[in-house]
């Protein structure tokens, strides 16, 4: 397989995409031009031909998101409006089941642990772990993803093409302009980034000023991302078949590494510096060492069918892969 590492200067791109680096309500720039005006989606998985590695917890309903909390040792699994809380150290025990006020598209750890945030239509739900108490924050539109930025919570609101900023559970600011769709939001600590699947682009966020900054093309159809311990945002280019790495200060595409099999879900193990990527076209999950000049494949395992979601337990290194068509929740110890 050829190895490709691409370096892109943000200044050059922003010179070409002038309006894309502003907060105009009706942007007119090269980032609006795309051969694929429809957001990329995971490939339809074939019937598995290999036995999934590790252990599979049965779950007949499609899973939309998974997350692990190392502080409370809890695995959270979202399936429609149901949220299941598993004991990470006793997965054979029956999970605690909760009902959310809407179907969750994403789950994100809140702060240093002890809670998970579920993005559902019209609100963000904070779920205390391991007890399961719910605390709701109203957000107009359809929130789809969250990220912690200092003491604030950033919320990607897809249908409104906005990022809402929550402070103590209340919307303090709404950042709009430049986006066709707000699909994921990331915090690196000092910086923030939003992924627009329709524009196949990422944009910097100035949270305090309430504006969008520089923008860069993000492959041919990027879908999901995660922040690594180097402060980069790793993004799966599902349509383009690649793993991308972006830095924020300045905004650069540091790497573009080819990944066959329709990469989709992604999780990151900071302790081992491994990015786990699911391949929905081949029913596999691959672990890449990402601290060097280019990703290096370290692990590859067969998975449950339609492996759209993945999470990792940083304490043990176990990888959790969830099926989006009723194939269950898989736990693998590399």
PDB file of C-alpha atoms in Angstrom, residues 39-317:
ATOM      1  CA  UNK A  39     -22.663  14.012   3.049  1.00  0.00           C
ATOM      2  CA  UNK A  40     -20.640  10.806   3.110  1.00  0.00           C
ATOM      3  CA  UNK A  41     -22.140   7.822   4.919  1.00  0.00           C
ATOM      4  CA  UNK A  42     -20.720   4.473   6.092  1.00  0.00           C
ATOM      5  CA  UNK A  43     -20.524   1.731   3.505  1.00  0.00           C
ATOM      6  CA  UNK A  44     -23.181  -0.955   3.711  1.00  0.00           C
ATOM      7  CA  UNK A  45     -21.387  -3.867   5.342  1.00  0.00           C
ATOM      8  CA  UNK A  46     -21.422  -7.336   3.813  1.00  0.00           C
ATOM      9  CA  UNK A  47     -22.462 -10.379   5.808  1.00  0.00           C
ATOM     10  CA  UNK A  48     -19.494 -11.182   8.091  1.00  0.00           C
ATOM     11  CA  UNK A  49     -17.366 -14.093   6.911  1.00  0.00           C
ATOM     12  CA  UNK A  50     -15.034 -14.136   9.938  1.00  0.00           C
ATOM     13  CA  UNK A  51     -15.877 -14.619  13.602  1.00  0.00           C
ATOM     14  CA  UNK A  52     -15.626 -11.297  15.431  1.00  0.00           C
ATOM     15  CA  UNK A  53     -12.570 -11.098  17.671  1.00  0.00           C
ATOM     16  CA  UNK A  54     -12.980 -10.953  21.439  1.00  0.00           C
ATOM     17  CA  UNK A  55     -16.383 -11.107  23.113  1.00  0.00           C
ATOM     18  CA  UNK A  56     -19.727  -9.992  21.680  1.00  0.00           C
ATOM     19  CA  UNK A  57     -22.441  -8.688  23.995  1.00  0.00           C
ATOM     20  CA  UNK A  58     -25.808  -9.407  22.352  1.00  0.00           C
ATOM     21  CA  UNK A  59     -27.909  -6.379  21.437  1.00  0.00           C
ATOM     22  CA  UNK A  60     -30.527  -6.781  18.727  1.00  0.00           C
ATOM     23  CA  UNK A  61     -31.165  -3.062  18.195  1.00  0.00           C
ATOM     24  CA  UNK A  62     -28.864  -0.804  16.139  1.00  0.00           C
ATOM     25  CA  UNK A  63     -26.248   1.109  18.147  1.00  0.00           C
ATOM     26  CA  UNK A  64     -25.696   4.772  17.294  1.00  0.00           C
ATOM     27  CA  UNK A  65     -22.888   5.661  19.731  1.00  0.00           C
ATOM     28  CA  UNK A  66     -20.612   4.237  22.435  1.00  0.00           C
ATOM     29  CA  UNK A  67     -18.330   5.816  25.038  1.00  0.00           C
ATOM     30  CA  UNK A  68     -16.151   4.625  27.909  1.00  0.00           C
ATOM     31  CA  UNK A  69     -15.586   6.511  31.165  1.00  0.00           C
ATOM     32  CA  UNK A  70     -12.358   5.379  32.873  1.00  0.00           C
ATOM     33  CA  UNK A  71     -13.201   7.311  36.037  1.00  0.00           C
ATOM     34  CA  UNK A  72     -16.361   5.380  36.893  1.00  0.00           C
ATOM     35  CA  UNK A  73     -15.426   2.314  34.794  1.00  0.00           C
ATOM     36  CA  UNK A  74     -18.621   2.626  32.764  1.00  0.00           C
ATOM     37  CA  UNK A  75     -19.372   1.694  29.169  1.00  0.00           C
ATOM     38  CA  UNK A  76     -22.323   3.635  27.741  1.00  0.00           C
ATOM     39  CA  UNK A  77     -24.167   2.339  24.676  1.00  0.00           C
ATOM     40  CA  UNK A  78     -26.856   4.382  22.869  1.00  0.00           C
ATOM     41  CA  UNK A  79     -29.495   2.541  20.887  1.00  0.00           C
ATOM     42  CA  UNK A  80     -32.390   4.724  19.804  1.00  0.00           C
ATOM     43  CA  UNK A  81     -33.760   6.386  22.926  1.00  0.00           C
ATOM     44  CA  UNK A  82     -32.297   3.692  25.154  1.00  0.00           C
ATOM     45  CA  UNK A  83     -28.995   4.173  26.933  1.00  0.00           C
ATOM     46  CA  UNK A  84     -27.311   1.143  28.490  1.00  0.00           C
ATOM     47  CA  UNK A  85     -24.706   1.482  31.223  1.00  0.00           C
ATOM     48  CA  UNK A  86     -22.309  -1.466  31.546  1.00  0.00           C
ATOM     49  CA  UNK A  87     -19.704  -2.091  34.217  1.00  0.00           C
ATOM     50  CA  UNK A  88     -16.436  -2.088  32.252  1.00  0.00           C
ATOM     51  CA  UNK A  89     -14.875  -4.496  34.728  1.00  0.00           C
ATOM     52  CA  UNK A  90     -17.872  -6.863  34.805  1.00  0.00           C
ATOM     53  CA  UNK A  91     -19.348  -6.863  31.326  1.00  0.00           C
ATOM     54  CA  UNK A  92     -21.157 -10.128  32.003  1.00  0.00           C
ATOM     55  CA  UNK A  93     -23.488  -8.317  34.398  1.00  0.00           C
ATOM     56  CA  UNK A  94     -26.786  -6.988  33.076  1.00  0.00           C
ATOM     57  CA  UNK A  95     -26.519  -3.288  32.166  1.00  0.00           C
ATOM     58  CA  UNK A  96     -28.556  -0.504  33.693  1.00  0.00           C
ATOM     59  CA  UNK A  97     -31.068   0.773  31.110  1.00  0.00           C
ATOM     60  CA  UNK A  98     -32.187   4.402  30.866  1.00  0.00           C
ATOM     61  CA  UNK A  99     -34.582   6.194  28.535  1.00  0.00           C
ATOM     62  CA  UNK A 100     -33.370   9.370  26.847  1.00  0.00           C
ATOM     63  CA  UNK A 101     -35.760  12.109  25.662  1.00  0.00           C
ATOM     64  CA  UNK A 102     -34.662  11.423  22.083  1.00  0.00           C
ATOM     65  CA  UNK A 103     -32.403   9.212  20.008  1.00  0.00           C
ATOM     66  CA  UNK A 104     -28.731   9.988  20.668  1.00  0.00           C
ATOM     67  CA  UNK A 105     -26.428  10.447  17.690  1.00  0.00           C
ATOM     68  CA  UNK A 106     -23.298  10.874  19.817  1.00  0.00           C
ATOM     69  CA  UNK A 107     -21.920  10.334  23.320  1.00  0.00           C
ATOM     70  CA  UNK A 108     -19.072  12.421  24.739  1.00  0.00           C
ATOM     71  CA  UNK A 109     -17.370  12.386  28.119  1.00  0.00           C
ATOM     72  CA  UNK A 110     -18.105  15.470  30.203  1.00  0.00           C
ATOM     73  CA  UNK A 111     -14.959  17.030  31.625  1.00  0.00           C
ATOM     74  CA  UNK A 112     -12.659  14.726  33.553  1.00  0.00           C
ATOM     75  CA  UNK A 113     -15.188  11.928  33.790  1.00  0.00           C
ATOM     76  CA  UNK A 114     -18.133  10.985  35.928  1.00  0.00           C
ATOM     77  CA  UNK A 115     -20.700  11.910  33.280  1.00  0.00           C
ATOM     78  CA  UNK A 116     -21.439  11.523  29.593  1.00  0.00           C
ATOM     79  CA  UNK A 117     -23.195  13.976  27.263  1.00  0.00           C
ATOM     80  CA  UNK A 118     -25.828  12.666  24.846  1.00  0.00           C
ATOM     81  CA  UNK A 119     -26.784  14.878  21.892  1.00  0.00           C
ATOM     82  CA  UNK A 120     -30.489  14.363  21.110  1.00  0.00           C
ATOM     83  CA  UNK A 121     -33.023  16.456  19.157  1.00  0.00           C
ATOM     84  CA  UNK A 122     -33.690  19.712  20.949  1.00  0.00           C
ATOM     85  CA  UNK A 123     -31.308  19.206  23.857  1.00  0.00           C
ATOM     86  CA  UNK A 124     -28.079  17.961  25.341  1.00  0.00           C
ATOM     87  CA  UNK A 125     -28.502  15.433  28.136  1.00  0.00           C
ATOM     88  CA  UNK A 126     -25.900  15.056  30.857  1.00  0.00           C
ATOM     89  CA  UNK A 127     -25.971  11.521  32.277  1.00  0.00           C
ATOM     90  CA  UNK A 128     -24.283  11.076  35.661  1.00  0.00           C
ATOM     91  CA  UNK A 129     -22.222   7.894  35.882  1.00  0.00           C
ATOM     92  CA  UNK A 130     -22.604   5.268  37.077  1.00  0.00           C
ATOM     93  CA  UNK A 131     -25.970   6.146  38.656  1.00  0.00           C
ATOM     94  CA  UNK A 132     -27.694   7.437  35.528  1.00  0.00           C
ATOM     95  CA  UNK A 133     -29.335  10.678  36.737  1.00  0.00           C
ATOM     96  CA  UNK A 134     -30.319  12.894  33.781  1.00  0.00           C
ATOM     97  CA  UNK A 135     -29.913  16.668  33.505  1.00  0.00           C
ATOM     98  CA  UNK A 136     -31.213  18.282  30.291  1.00  0.00           C
ATOM     99  CA  UNK A 137     -30.143  21.506  28.558  1.00  0.00           C
ATOM    100  CA  UNK A 138     -32.400  22.908  25.853  1.00  0.00           C
ATOM    101  CA  UNK A 139     -30.716  23.611  22.494  1.00  0.00           C
ATOM    102  CA  UNK A 140     -32.841  24.663  19.525  1.00  0.00           C
ATOM    103  CA  UNK A 141     -32.524  22.448  16.471  1.00  0.00           C
ATOM    104  CA  UNK A 142     -30.909  19.038  16.175  1.00  0.00           C
ATOM    105  CA  UNK A 143     -27.711  18.760  18.239  1.00  0.00           C
ATOM    106  CA  UNK A 144     -25.533  15.948  16.935  1.00  0.00           C
ATOM    107  CA  UNK A 145     -22.188  16.251  18.759  1.00  0.00           C
ATOM    108  CA  UNK A 146     -20.538  17.951  21.743  1.00  0.00           C
ATOM    109  CA  UNK A 147     -17.066  18.829  23.024  1.00  0.00           C
ATOM    110  CA  UNK A 148     -15.805  20.347  26.269  1.00  0.00           C
ATOM    111  CA  UNK A 149     -14.004  23.671  25.817  1.00  0.00           C
ATOM    112  CA  UNK A 150     -12.716  24.901  29.171  1.00  0.00           C
ATOM    113  CA  UNK A 151     -15.806  25.321  31.325  1.00  0.00           C
ATOM    114  CA  UNK A 152     -18.108  25.511  28.287  1.00  0.00           C
ATOM    115  CA  UNK A 153     -19.757  22.839  26.180  1.00  0.00           C
ATOM    116  CA  UNK A 154     -19.646  23.234  22.412  1.00  0.00           C
ATOM    117  CA  UNK A 155     -22.638  21.753  20.589  1.00  0.00           C
ATOM    118  CA  UNK A 156     -22.773  21.075  16.840  1.00  0.00           C
ATOM    119  CA  UNK A 157     -26.334  21.762  15.643  1.00  0.00           C
ATOM    120  CA  UNK A 158     -26.536  20.203  12.189  1.00  0.00           C
ATOM    121  CA  UNK A 159     -29.814  21.521  10.816  1.00  0.00           C
ATOM    122  CA  UNK A 160     -29.168  25.100  11.950  1.00  0.00           C
ATOM    123  CA  UNK A 161     -25.564  25.088  10.656  1.00  0.00           C
ATOM    124  CA  UNK A 162     -24.442  26.422  14.018  1.00  0.00           C
ATOM    125  CA  UNK A 163     -22.319  25.735  17.057  1.00  0.00           C
ATOM    126  CA  UNK A 164     -24.032  26.540  20.355  1.00  0.00           C
ATOM    127  CA  UNK A 165     -21.931  27.370  23.406  1.00  0.00           C
ATOM    128  CA  UNK A 166     -23.367  26.131  26.708  1.00  0.00           C
ATOM    129  CA  UNK A 167     -22.302  27.670  30.005  1.00  0.00           C
ATOM    130  CA  UNK A 168     -23.672  25.977  33.124  1.00  0.00           C
ATOM    131  CA  UNK A 169     -26.318  24.245  31.033  1.00  0.00           C
ATOM    132  CA  UNK A 170     -27.562  27.415  29.294  1.00  0.00           C
ATOM    133  CA  UNK A 171     -26.924  28.597  25.730  1.00  0.00           C
ATOM    134  CA  UNK A 172     -24.573  31.578  26.124  1.00  0.00           C
ATOM    135  CA  UNK A 173     -23.698  32.117  22.477  1.00  0.00           C
ATOM    136  CA  UNK A 174     -24.541  30.747  19.037  1.00  0.00           C
ATOM    137  CA  UNK A 175     -21.855  30.762  16.330  1.00  0.00           C
ATOM    138  CA  UNK A 176     -23.227  30.781  12.792  1.00  0.00           C
ATOM    139  CA  UNK A 177     -22.122  31.556   9.241  1.00  0.00           C
ATOM    140  CA  UNK A 178     -19.806  29.750   6.778  1.00  0.00           C
ATOM    141  CA  UNK A 179     -21.267  26.272   7.379  1.00  0.00           C
ATOM    142  CA  UNK A 180     -23.602  24.158   5.293  1.00  0.00           C
ATOM    143  CA  UNK A 181     -23.811  21.620   8.101  1.00  0.00           C
ATOM    144  CA  UNK A 182     -22.376  21.386  11.623  1.00  0.00           C
ATOM    145  CA  UNK A 183     -21.643  17.703  12.171  1.00  0.00           C
ATOM    146  CA  UNK A 184     -18.861  17.382  14.743  1.00  0.00           C
ATOM    147  CA  UNK A 185     -16.989  19.756  17.009  1.00  0.00           C
ATOM    148  CA  UNK A 186     -13.579  19.260  18.617  1.00  0.00           C
ATOM    149  CA  UNK A 187     -11.625  20.904  21.405  1.00  0.00           C
ATOM    150  CA  UNK A 188      -7.843  20.657  21.620  1.00  0.00           C
ATOM    151  CA  UNK A 189      -7.676  22.717  24.825  1.00  0.00           C
ATOM    152  CA  UNK A 190      -6.605  26.103  23.494  1.00  0.00           C
ATOM    153  CA  UNK A 191      -8.408  25.688  20.162  1.00  0.00           C
ATOM    154  CA  UNK A 192     -11.614  24.369  18.641  1.00  0.00           C
ATOM    155  CA  UNK A 193     -12.601  22.980  15.245  1.00  0.00           C
ATOM    156  CA  UNK A 194     -15.884  22.088  13.535  1.00  0.00           C
ATOM    157  CA  UNK A 195     -16.418  19.506  10.775  1.00  0.00           C
ATOM    158  CA  UNK A 196     -18.858  20.294   7.974  1.00  0.00           C
ATOM    159  CA  UNK A 197     -19.661  17.086   6.108  1.00  0.00           C
ATOM    160  CA  UNK A 198     -21.541  18.790   3.279  1.00  0.00           C
ATOM    161  CA  UNK A 199     -18.643  21.132   2.506  1.00  0.00           C
ATOM    162  CA  UNK A 200     -16.063  18.396   3.139  1.00  0.00           C
ATOM    163  CA  UNK A 201     -14.237  20.959   5.247  1.00  0.00           C
ATOM    164  CA  UNK A 202     -13.065  21.840   8.742  1.00  0.00           C
ATOM    165  CA  UNK A 203     -13.218  25.326  10.247  1.00  0.00           C
ATOM    166  CA  UNK A 204     -11.535  26.893  13.223  1.00  0.00           C
ATOM    167  CA  UNK A 205     -13.761  28.352  15.950  1.00  0.00           C
ATOM    168  CA  UNK A 206     -13.073  31.486  17.933  1.00  0.00           C
ATOM    169  CA  UNK A 207     -15.335  30.657  20.847  1.00  0.00           C
ATOM    170  CA  UNK A 208     -14.895  33.932  22.706  1.00  0.00           C
ATOM    171  CA  UNK A 209     -15.463  36.092  19.624  1.00  0.00           C
ATOM    172  CA  UNK A 210     -18.251  33.854  18.384  1.00  0.00           C
ATOM    173  CA  UNK A 211     -16.857  33.548  14.856  1.00  0.00           C
ATOM    174  CA  UNK A 212     -15.509  30.981  12.424  1.00  0.00           C
ATOM    175  CA  UNK A 213     -11.920  31.290  11.313  1.00  0.00           C
ATOM    176  CA  UNK A 214      -9.812  29.589   8.673  1.00  0.00           C
ATOM    177  CA  UNK A 215     -11.213  26.661   6.711  1.00  0.00           C
ATOM    178  CA  UNK A 216      -9.597  23.731   4.908  1.00  0.00           C
ATOM    179  CA  UNK A 217     -10.884  21.008   2.642  1.00  0.00           C
ATOM    180  CA  UNK A 218     -11.175  17.715   4.543  1.00  0.00           C
ATOM    181  CA  UNK A 219     -10.754  15.035   1.918  1.00  0.00           C
ATOM    182  CA  UNK A 220     -13.544  13.861  -0.382  1.00  0.00           C
ATOM    183  CA  UNK A 221     -16.115  12.991   2.263  1.00  0.00           C
ATOM    184  CA  UNK A 222     -15.018  13.096   5.898  1.00  0.00           C
ATOM    185  CA  UNK A 223     -17.378  11.873   8.604  1.00  0.00           C
ATOM    186  CA  UNK A 224     -15.875  11.468  12.087  1.00  0.00           C
ATOM    187  CA  UNK A 225     -12.921  12.633  14.131  1.00  0.00           C
ATOM    188  CA  UNK A 226     -11.120  12.608  17.452  1.00  0.00           C
ATOM    189  CA  UNK A 227      -8.417  14.682  19.165  1.00  0.00           C
ATOM    190  CA  UNK A 228      -5.072  13.031  19.895  1.00  0.00           C
ATOM    191  CA  UNK A 229      -2.585  13.852  22.658  1.00  0.00           C
ATOM    192  CA  UNK A 230      -0.506  15.930  20.245  1.00  0.00           C
ATOM    193  CA  UNK A 231      -3.373  18.399  19.840  1.00  0.00           C
ATOM    194  CA  UNK A 232      -4.225  17.218  16.337  1.00  0.00           C
ATOM    195  CA  UNK A 233      -7.692  16.332  15.071  1.00  0.00           C
ATOM    196  CA  UNK A 234      -7.701  12.931  13.354  1.00  0.00           C
ATOM    197  CA  UNK A 235     -10.498  12.603  10.792  1.00  0.00           C
ATOM    198  CA  UNK A 236     -11.777   9.659   8.753  1.00  0.00           C
ATOM    199  CA  UNK A 237     -12.239  10.489   5.080  1.00  0.00           C
ATOM    200  CA  UNK A 238     -14.869   7.855   4.376  1.00  0.00           C
ATOM    201  CA  UNK A 239     -15.475   8.635   0.730  1.00  0.00           C
ATOM    202  CA  UNK A 240     -11.820   9.292  -0.030  1.00  0.00           C
ATOM    203  CA  UNK A 241     -10.447   6.280   1.868  1.00  0.00           C
ATOM    204  CA  UNK A 242      -7.971   8.057   4.126  1.00  0.00           C
ATOM    205  CA  UNK A 243      -7.034   9.053   7.657  1.00  0.00           C
ATOM    206  CA  UNK A 244      -6.396  12.801   7.905  1.00  0.00           C
ATOM    207  CA  UNK A 245      -4.570  14.735  10.623  1.00  0.00           C
ATOM    208  CA  UNK A 246      -5.120  18.473  11.196  1.00  0.00           C
ATOM    209  CA  UNK A 247      -3.275  20.882  13.455  1.00  0.00           C
ATOM    210  CA  UNK A 248      -5.003  24.061  14.622  1.00  0.00           C
ATOM    211  CA  UNK A 249      -2.314  26.647  15.248  1.00  0.00           C
ATOM    212  CA  UNK A 250      -1.827  27.176  12.383  1.00  0.00           C
ATOM    213  CA  UNK A 251      -4.598  25.224  10.640  1.00  0.00           C
ATOM    214  CA  UNK A 252      -2.779  22.647   8.514  1.00  0.00           C
ATOM    215  CA  UNK A 253      -3.481  19.224   7.094  1.00  0.00           C
ATOM    216  CA  UNK A 254      -0.445  17.439   8.509  1.00  0.00           C
ATOM    217  CA  UNK A 255      -1.115  13.984   7.106  1.00  0.00           C
ATOM    218  CA  UNK A 256      -3.248  12.129   4.617  1.00  0.00           C
ATOM    219  CA  UNK A 257      -2.779   8.394   4.940  1.00  0.00           C
ATOM    220  CA  UNK A 258      -4.616   5.954   2.616  1.00  0.00           C
ATOM    221  CA  UNK A 259      -7.003   3.550   4.388  1.00  0.00           C
ATOM    222  CA  UNK A 260      -8.952   1.037   2.311  1.00  0.00           C
ATOM    223  CA  UNK A 261     -12.314  -0.381   3.358  1.00  0.00           C
ATOM    224  CA  UNK A 262     -14.390   2.785   3.900  1.00  0.00           C
ATOM    225  CA  UNK A 263     -13.018   4.145   7.212  1.00  0.00           C
ATOM    226  CA  UNK A 264     -15.800   5.540   9.385  1.00  0.00           C
ATOM    227  CA  UNK A 265     -15.780   5.275  13.194  1.00  0.00           C
ATOM    228  CA  UNK A 266     -12.709   6.447  15.112  1.00  0.00           C
ATOM    229  CA  UNK A 267     -11.512   6.387  18.731  1.00  0.00           C
ATOM    230  CA  UNK A 268      -8.187   7.284  20.312  1.00  0.00           C
ATOM    231  CA  UNK A 269      -6.134   5.647  23.061  1.00  0.00           C
ATOM    232  CA  UNK A 270      -3.865   8.397  24.415  1.00  0.00           C
ATOM    233  CA  UNK A 271      -1.906   6.053  26.681  1.00  0.00           C
ATOM    234  CA  UNK A 272      -0.818   3.845  23.755  1.00  0.00           C
ATOM    235  CA  UNK A 273      -1.060   6.512  21.047  1.00  0.00           C
ATOM    236  CA  UNK A 274      -3.375   4.315  18.970  1.00  0.00           C
ATOM    237  CA  UNK A 275      -6.142   5.509  16.686  1.00  0.00           C
ATOM    238  CA  UNK A 276      -8.779   2.806  16.213  1.00  0.00           C
ATOM    239  CA  UNK A 277     -10.639   3.057  12.896  1.00  0.00           C
ATOM    240  CA  UNK A 278     -13.598   0.930  11.813  1.00  0.00           C
ATOM    241  CA  UNK A 279     -13.860  -0.247   8.195  1.00  0.00           C
ATOM    242  CA  UNK A 280     -17.533  -0.721   7.377  1.00  0.00           C
ATOM    243  CA  UNK A 281     -16.855  -2.118   3.907  1.00  0.00           C
ATOM    244  CA  UNK A 282     -14.875  -5.062   5.290  1.00  0.00           C
ATOM    245  CA  UNK A 283     -16.189  -5.455   8.878  1.00  0.00           C
ATOM    246  CA  UNK A 284     -12.820  -4.719  10.492  1.00  0.00           C
ATOM    247  CA  UNK A 285     -11.256  -2.440  13.067  1.00  0.00           C
ATOM    248  CA  UNK A 286      -7.642  -1.312  12.663  1.00  0.00           C
ATOM    249  CA  UNK A 287      -5.328   0.189  15.262  1.00  0.00           C
ATOM    250  CA  UNK A 288      -2.827   2.748  13.938  1.00  0.00           C
ATOM    251  CA  UNK A 289       0.147   4.110  15.868  1.00  0.00           C
ATOM    252  CA  UNK A 290      -0.113   7.813  15.092  1.00  0.00           C
ATOM    253  CA  UNK A 291       2.723   9.526  16.959  1.00  0.00           C
ATOM    254  CA  UNK A 292       5.273   9.323  14.135  1.00  0.00           C
ATOM    255  CA  UNK A 293       5.626  10.941  10.730  1.00  0.00           C
ATOM    256  CA  UNK A 294       2.861   8.714   9.366  1.00  0.00           C
ATOM    257  CA  UNK A 295       0.385   6.180  10.828  1.00  0.00           C
ATOM    258  CA  UNK A 296       1.659   2.631  11.294  1.00  0.00           C
ATOM    259  CA  UNK A 297      -0.773  -0.280  11.449  1.00  0.00           C
ATOM    260  CA  UNK A 298      -0.360  -2.257  14.692  1.00  0.00           C
ATOM    261  CA  UNK A 299      -3.605  -4.240  14.993  1.00  0.00           C
ATOM    262  CA  UNK A 300      -6.394  -5.504  12.738  1.00  0.00           C
ATOM    263  CA  UNK A 301      -9.422  -7.517  13.876  1.00  0.00           C
ATOM    264  CA  UNK A 302     -12.650  -8.826  12.321  1.00  0.00           C
ATOM    265  CA  UNK A 303     -15.720  -7.160  13.787  1.00  0.00           C
ATOM    266  CA  UNK A 304     -19.462  -7.418  14.107  1.00  0.00           C
ATOM    267  CA  UNK A 305     -21.462  -6.376  11.052  1.00  0.00           C
ATOM    268  CA  UNK A 306     -21.824  -2.683  10.259  1.00  0.00           C
ATOM    269  CA  UNK A 307     -19.199  -1.471  12.783  1.00  0.00           C
ATOM    270  CA  UNK A 308     -20.180   2.214  12.763  1.00  0.00           C
ATOM    271  CA  UNK A 309     -19.194   3.029  16.370  1.00  0.00           C
ATOM    272  CA  UNK A 310     -15.992   2.485  18.327  1.00  0.00           C
ATOM    273  CA  UNK A 311     -14.594   3.462  21.730  1.00  0.00           C
ATOM    274  CA  UNK A 312     -11.544   2.487  23.765  1.00  0.00           C
ATOM    275  CA  UNK A 313     -10.892   1.914  27.462  1.00  0.00           C
ATOM    276  CA  UNK A 314      -7.636   3.804  28.104  1.00  0.00           C
ATOM    277  CA  UNK A 315      -6.916   1.878  31.303  1.00  0.00           C
ATOM    278  CA  UNK A 316      -6.864  -1.599  29.760  1.00  0.00           C
ATOM    279  CA  UNK A 317      -6.561  -0.815  26.050  1.00  0.00           C
TER     280      UNK A 317
END
